[in-house]
GROMACS .gro file of C-alpha atoms in nm:
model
  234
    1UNK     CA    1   0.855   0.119   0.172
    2UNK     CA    2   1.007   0.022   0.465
    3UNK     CA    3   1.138  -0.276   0.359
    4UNK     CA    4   1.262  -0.096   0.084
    5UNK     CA    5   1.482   0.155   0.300
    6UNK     CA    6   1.612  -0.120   0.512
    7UNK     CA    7   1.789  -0.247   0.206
    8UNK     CA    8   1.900   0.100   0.108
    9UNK     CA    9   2.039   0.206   0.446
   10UNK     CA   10   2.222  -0.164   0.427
   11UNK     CA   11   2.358  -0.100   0.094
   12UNK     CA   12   2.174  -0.436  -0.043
   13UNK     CA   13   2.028  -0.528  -0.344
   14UNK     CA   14   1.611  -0.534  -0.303
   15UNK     CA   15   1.454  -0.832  -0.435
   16UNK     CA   16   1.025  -0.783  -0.428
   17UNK     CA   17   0.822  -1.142  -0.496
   18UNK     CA   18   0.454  -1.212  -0.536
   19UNK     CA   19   0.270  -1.499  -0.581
   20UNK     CA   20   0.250  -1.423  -0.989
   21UNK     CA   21   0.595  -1.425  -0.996
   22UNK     CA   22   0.684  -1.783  -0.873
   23UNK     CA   23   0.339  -1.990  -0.971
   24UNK     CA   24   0.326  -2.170  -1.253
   25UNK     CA   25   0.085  -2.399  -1.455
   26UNK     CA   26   0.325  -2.665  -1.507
   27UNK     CA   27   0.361  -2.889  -1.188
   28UNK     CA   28   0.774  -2.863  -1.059
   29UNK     CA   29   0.822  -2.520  -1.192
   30UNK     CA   30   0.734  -2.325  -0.868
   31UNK     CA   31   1.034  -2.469  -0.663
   32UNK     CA   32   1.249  -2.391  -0.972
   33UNK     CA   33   1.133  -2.008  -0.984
   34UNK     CA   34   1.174  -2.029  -0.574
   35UNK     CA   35   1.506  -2.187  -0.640
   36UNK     CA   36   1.616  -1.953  -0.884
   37UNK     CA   37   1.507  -1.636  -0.646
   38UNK     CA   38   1.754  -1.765  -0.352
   39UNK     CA   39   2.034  -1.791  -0.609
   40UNK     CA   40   2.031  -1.466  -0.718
   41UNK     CA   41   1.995  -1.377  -0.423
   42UNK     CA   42   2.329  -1.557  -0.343
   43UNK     CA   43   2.484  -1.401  -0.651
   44UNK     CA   44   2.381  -1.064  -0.605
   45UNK     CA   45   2.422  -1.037  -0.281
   46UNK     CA   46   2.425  -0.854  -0.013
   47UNK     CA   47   2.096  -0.859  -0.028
   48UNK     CA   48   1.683  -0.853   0.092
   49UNK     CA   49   1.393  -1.088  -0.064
   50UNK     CA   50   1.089  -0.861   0.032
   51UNK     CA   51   0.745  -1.068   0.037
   52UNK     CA   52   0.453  -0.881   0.048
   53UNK     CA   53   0.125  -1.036   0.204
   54UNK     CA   54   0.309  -1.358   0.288
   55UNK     CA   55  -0.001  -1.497   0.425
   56UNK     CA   56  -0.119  -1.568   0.072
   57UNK     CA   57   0.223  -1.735  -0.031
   58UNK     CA   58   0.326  -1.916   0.270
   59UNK     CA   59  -0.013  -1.999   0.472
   60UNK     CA   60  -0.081  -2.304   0.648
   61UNK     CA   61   0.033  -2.581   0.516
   62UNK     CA   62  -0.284  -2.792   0.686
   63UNK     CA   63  -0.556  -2.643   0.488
   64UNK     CA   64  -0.733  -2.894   0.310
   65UNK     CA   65  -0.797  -2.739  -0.037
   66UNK     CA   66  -0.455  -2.620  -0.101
   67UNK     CA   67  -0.274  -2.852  -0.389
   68UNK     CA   68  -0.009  -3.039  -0.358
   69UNK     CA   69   0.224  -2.842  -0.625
   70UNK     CA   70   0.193  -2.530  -0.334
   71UNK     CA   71   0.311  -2.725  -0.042
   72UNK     CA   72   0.582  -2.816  -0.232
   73UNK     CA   73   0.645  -2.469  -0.358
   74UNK     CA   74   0.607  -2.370   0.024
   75UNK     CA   75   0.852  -2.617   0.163
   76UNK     CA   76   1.146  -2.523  -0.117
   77UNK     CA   77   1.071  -2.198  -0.035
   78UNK     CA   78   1.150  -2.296   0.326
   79UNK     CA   79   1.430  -2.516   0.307
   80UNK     CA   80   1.626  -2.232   0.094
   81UNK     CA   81   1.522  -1.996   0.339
   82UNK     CA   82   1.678  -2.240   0.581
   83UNK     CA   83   2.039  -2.119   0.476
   84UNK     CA   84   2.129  -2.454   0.415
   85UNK     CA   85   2.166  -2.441   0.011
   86UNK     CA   86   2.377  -2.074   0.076
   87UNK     CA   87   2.753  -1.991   0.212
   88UNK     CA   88   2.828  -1.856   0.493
   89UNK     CA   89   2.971  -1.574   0.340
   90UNK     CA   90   2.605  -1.449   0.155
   91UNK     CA   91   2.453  -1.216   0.333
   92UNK     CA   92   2.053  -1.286   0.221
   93UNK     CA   93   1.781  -1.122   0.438
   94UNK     CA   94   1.399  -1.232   0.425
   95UNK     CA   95   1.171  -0.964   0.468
   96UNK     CA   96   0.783  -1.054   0.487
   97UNK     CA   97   0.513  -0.806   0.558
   98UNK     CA   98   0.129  -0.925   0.633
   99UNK     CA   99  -0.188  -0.813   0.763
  100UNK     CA  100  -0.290  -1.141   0.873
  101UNK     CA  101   0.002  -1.271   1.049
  102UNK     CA  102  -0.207  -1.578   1.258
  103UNK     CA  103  -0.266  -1.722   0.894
  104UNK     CA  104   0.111  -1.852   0.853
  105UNK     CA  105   0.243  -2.129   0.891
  106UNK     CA  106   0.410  -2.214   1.236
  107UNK     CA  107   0.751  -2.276   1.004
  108UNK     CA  108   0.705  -1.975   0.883
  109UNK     CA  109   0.649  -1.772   1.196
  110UNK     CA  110   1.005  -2.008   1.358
  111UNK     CA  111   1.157  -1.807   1.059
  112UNK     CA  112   1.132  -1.453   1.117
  113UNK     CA  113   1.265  -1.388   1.481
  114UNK     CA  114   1.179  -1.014   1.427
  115UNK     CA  115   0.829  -0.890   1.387
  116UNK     CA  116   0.740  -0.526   1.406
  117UNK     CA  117   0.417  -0.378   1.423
  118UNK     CA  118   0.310  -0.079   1.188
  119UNK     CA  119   0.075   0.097   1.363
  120UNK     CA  120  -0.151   0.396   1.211
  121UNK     CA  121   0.053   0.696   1.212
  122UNK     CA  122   0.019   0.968   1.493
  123UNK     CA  123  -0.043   1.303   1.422
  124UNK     CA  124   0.267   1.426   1.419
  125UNK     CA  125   0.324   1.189   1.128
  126UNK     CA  126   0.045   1.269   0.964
  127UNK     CA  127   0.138   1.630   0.928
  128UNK     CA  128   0.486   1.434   0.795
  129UNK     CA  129   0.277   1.250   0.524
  130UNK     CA  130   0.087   1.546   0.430
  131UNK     CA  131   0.342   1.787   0.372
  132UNK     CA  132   0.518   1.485   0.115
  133UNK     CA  133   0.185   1.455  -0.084
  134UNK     CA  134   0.104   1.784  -0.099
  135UNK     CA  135   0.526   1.902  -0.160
  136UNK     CA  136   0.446   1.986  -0.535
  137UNK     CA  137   0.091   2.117  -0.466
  138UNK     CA  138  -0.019   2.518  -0.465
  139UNK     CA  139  -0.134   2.569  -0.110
  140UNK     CA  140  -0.325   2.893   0.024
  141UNK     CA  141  -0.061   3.132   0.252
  142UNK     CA  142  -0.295   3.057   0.596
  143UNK     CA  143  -0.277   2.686   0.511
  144UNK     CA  144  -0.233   2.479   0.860
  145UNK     CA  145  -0.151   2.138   0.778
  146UNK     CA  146  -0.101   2.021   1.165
  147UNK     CA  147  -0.535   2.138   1.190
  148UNK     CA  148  -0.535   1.884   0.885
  149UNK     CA  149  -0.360   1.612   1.063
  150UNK     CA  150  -0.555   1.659   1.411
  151UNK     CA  151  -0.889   1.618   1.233
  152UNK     CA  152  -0.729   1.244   1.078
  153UNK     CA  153  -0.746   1.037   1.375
  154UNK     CA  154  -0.717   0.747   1.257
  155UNK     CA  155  -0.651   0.760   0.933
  156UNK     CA  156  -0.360   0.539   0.746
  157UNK     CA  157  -0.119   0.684   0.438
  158UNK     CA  158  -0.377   0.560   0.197
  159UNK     CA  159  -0.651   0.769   0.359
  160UNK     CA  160  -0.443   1.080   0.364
  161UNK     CA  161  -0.396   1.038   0.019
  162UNK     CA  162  -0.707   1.008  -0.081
  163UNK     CA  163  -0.811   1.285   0.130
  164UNK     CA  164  -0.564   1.479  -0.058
  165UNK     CA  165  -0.713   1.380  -0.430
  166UNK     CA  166  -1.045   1.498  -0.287
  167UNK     CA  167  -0.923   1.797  -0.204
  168UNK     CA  168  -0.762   1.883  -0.494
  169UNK     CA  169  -1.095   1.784  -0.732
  170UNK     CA  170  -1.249   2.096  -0.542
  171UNK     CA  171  -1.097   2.381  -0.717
  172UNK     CA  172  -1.119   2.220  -1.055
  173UNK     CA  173  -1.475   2.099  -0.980
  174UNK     CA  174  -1.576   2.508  -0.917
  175UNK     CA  175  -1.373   2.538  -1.256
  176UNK     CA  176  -1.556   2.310  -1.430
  177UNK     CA  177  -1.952   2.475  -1.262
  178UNK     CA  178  -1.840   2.794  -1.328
  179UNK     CA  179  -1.762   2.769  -1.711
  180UNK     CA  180  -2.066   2.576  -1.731
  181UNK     CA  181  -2.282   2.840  -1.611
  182UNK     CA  182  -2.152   3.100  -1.812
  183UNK     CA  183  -2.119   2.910  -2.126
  184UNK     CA  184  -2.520   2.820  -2.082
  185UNK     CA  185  -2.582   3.224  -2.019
  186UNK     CA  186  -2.392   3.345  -2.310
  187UNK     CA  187  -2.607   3.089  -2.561
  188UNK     CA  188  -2.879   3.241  -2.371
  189UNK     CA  189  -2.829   3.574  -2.465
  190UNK     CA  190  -2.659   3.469  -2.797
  191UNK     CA  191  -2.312   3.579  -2.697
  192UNK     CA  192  -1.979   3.385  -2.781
  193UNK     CA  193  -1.911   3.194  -2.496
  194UNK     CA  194  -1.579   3.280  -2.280
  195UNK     CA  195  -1.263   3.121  -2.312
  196UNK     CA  196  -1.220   2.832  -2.146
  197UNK     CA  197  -1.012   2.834  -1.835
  198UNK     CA  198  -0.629   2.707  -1.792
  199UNK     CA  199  -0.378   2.561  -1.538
  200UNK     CA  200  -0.299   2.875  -1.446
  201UNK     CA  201  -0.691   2.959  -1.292
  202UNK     CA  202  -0.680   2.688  -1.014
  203UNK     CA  203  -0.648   2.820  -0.686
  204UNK     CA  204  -0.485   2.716  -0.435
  205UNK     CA  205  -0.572   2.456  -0.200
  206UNK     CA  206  -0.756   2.590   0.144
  207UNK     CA  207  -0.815   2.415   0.445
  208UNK     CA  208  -1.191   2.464   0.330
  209UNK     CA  209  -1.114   2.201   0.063
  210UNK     CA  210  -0.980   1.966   0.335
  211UNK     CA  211  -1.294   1.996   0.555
  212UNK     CA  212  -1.515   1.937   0.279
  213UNK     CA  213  -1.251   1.653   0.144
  214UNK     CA  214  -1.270   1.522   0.549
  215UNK     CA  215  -1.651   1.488   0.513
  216UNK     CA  216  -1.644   1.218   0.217
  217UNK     CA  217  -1.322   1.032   0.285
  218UNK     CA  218  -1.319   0.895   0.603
  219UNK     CA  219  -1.064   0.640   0.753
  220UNK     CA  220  -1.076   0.283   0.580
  221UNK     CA  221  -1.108   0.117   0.950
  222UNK     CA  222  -1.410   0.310   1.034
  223UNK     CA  223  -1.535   0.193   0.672
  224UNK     CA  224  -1.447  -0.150   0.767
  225UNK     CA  225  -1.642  -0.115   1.059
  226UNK     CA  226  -1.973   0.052   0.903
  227UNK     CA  227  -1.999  -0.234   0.667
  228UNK     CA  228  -1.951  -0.524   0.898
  229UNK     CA  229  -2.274  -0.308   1.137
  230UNK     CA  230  -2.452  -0.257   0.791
  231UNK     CA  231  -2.415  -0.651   0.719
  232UNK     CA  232  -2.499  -0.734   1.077
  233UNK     CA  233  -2.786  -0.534   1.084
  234UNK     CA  234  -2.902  -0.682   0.718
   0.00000   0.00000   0.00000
């Protein structure tokens, strides 16, 4: 996403790459799809080639099981990144985004000048994520989103979002129990059972349904964590 506004504030075109989209199974075609990338770039541009997890692209090129087809890949991808196959007059911009930034290759790492670190969002940005997930959702009146986003240490976008899914199951899961129970009463007592209930029935999201919600999604570094004690301890 951020990479993403960076080329909208600039006014560029966004170009996103994976490793799926310039591997092939025929040896020499990866340098032409890496080729090809850069000169659209060119073509196109102003504009931003975004790789995501560029660790599993352009690793180390010293590892002894990688093929020979991907350090070739790696160094066309390096030598066009290079500017030295471009004009002076193309504006191209490599963005690369990682979690394991050690992994890359040194020539890699020469290449980006800028690195910025995402950290986990405060909780003043937290309340900011919140209130985008849950724009479109029916909320109760006394809802306090900033209590939400104090009890989230911690916790990334991802998290919040799932935290917000949980939530939301809770109403429809009392939905769900409650026709249930009345359906199995009414064959008791050889009734018709009761219509079954609508959209319209849900109600709105409390911060009851967050605590509850808080108790079963917790944040995926303190998950990390747990299973790396659980393994140690195994």
């Amino acid at each position: 996403m951020l990479a993403k506004a960076v080329a909208t504030e600039a006014g560029a075109n966004f170009i996103n790459i994976s490793m799926s989209s310039i591997t092939s199974k025929w040896f020499g075609e990866g340098e032409k799809y890496v080729k090809a990338v850069f000169s659209l770039a060119s073509k196109i541009a102003p504009s931003v080639i975004f790789v995501d997890e560029v660790d599993s692209m352009l690793g180390r090129r010293e590892n002894p099981g990688e093929h020979e087809a991907m350090r070739k890949m790696k160094n066309e991808f390096m030598v066009n990144w290079d500017g030295l196959r471009t004009k002076d007059t193309e504006r191209v911009l490599v963005l690369a985004a990682t979690n394991r930034p050690f992994d890359l290759d040194e020539a890699v790492i020469r290449r980006l000048p800028r690195r910025l670190m995402v950290n986990l969002p405060d909780a003043t940005n937290r309340a900011k994520i919140l209130r985008v997930i849950l724009a479109k959702e029916d909320l109760s009146a006394d809802m306090d989103l900033d209590s939400v986003a104090s009890m989230t240490d911690g916790y990334s976008g991802s998290d919040l979002k799932n935290l917000c899914v949980t939530a939301a199951h809770r109403p429809i899961r009392e939905i769900l129990e409650k026709e249930k129970k009345e359906q199995a009463a009414a064959l008791a007592e050889g009734r018709t059972p009761p219509a079954l209930s609508g959209s319209a029935d849900i109600r709105p999201l409390n911060i009851d349904d967050f605590r509850f919600a808080h108790e079963r999604v917790c944040a995926s570094g303190i998950r990390i964590r747990e299973c790396v004690s659980l393994y140690n301890e195994v």
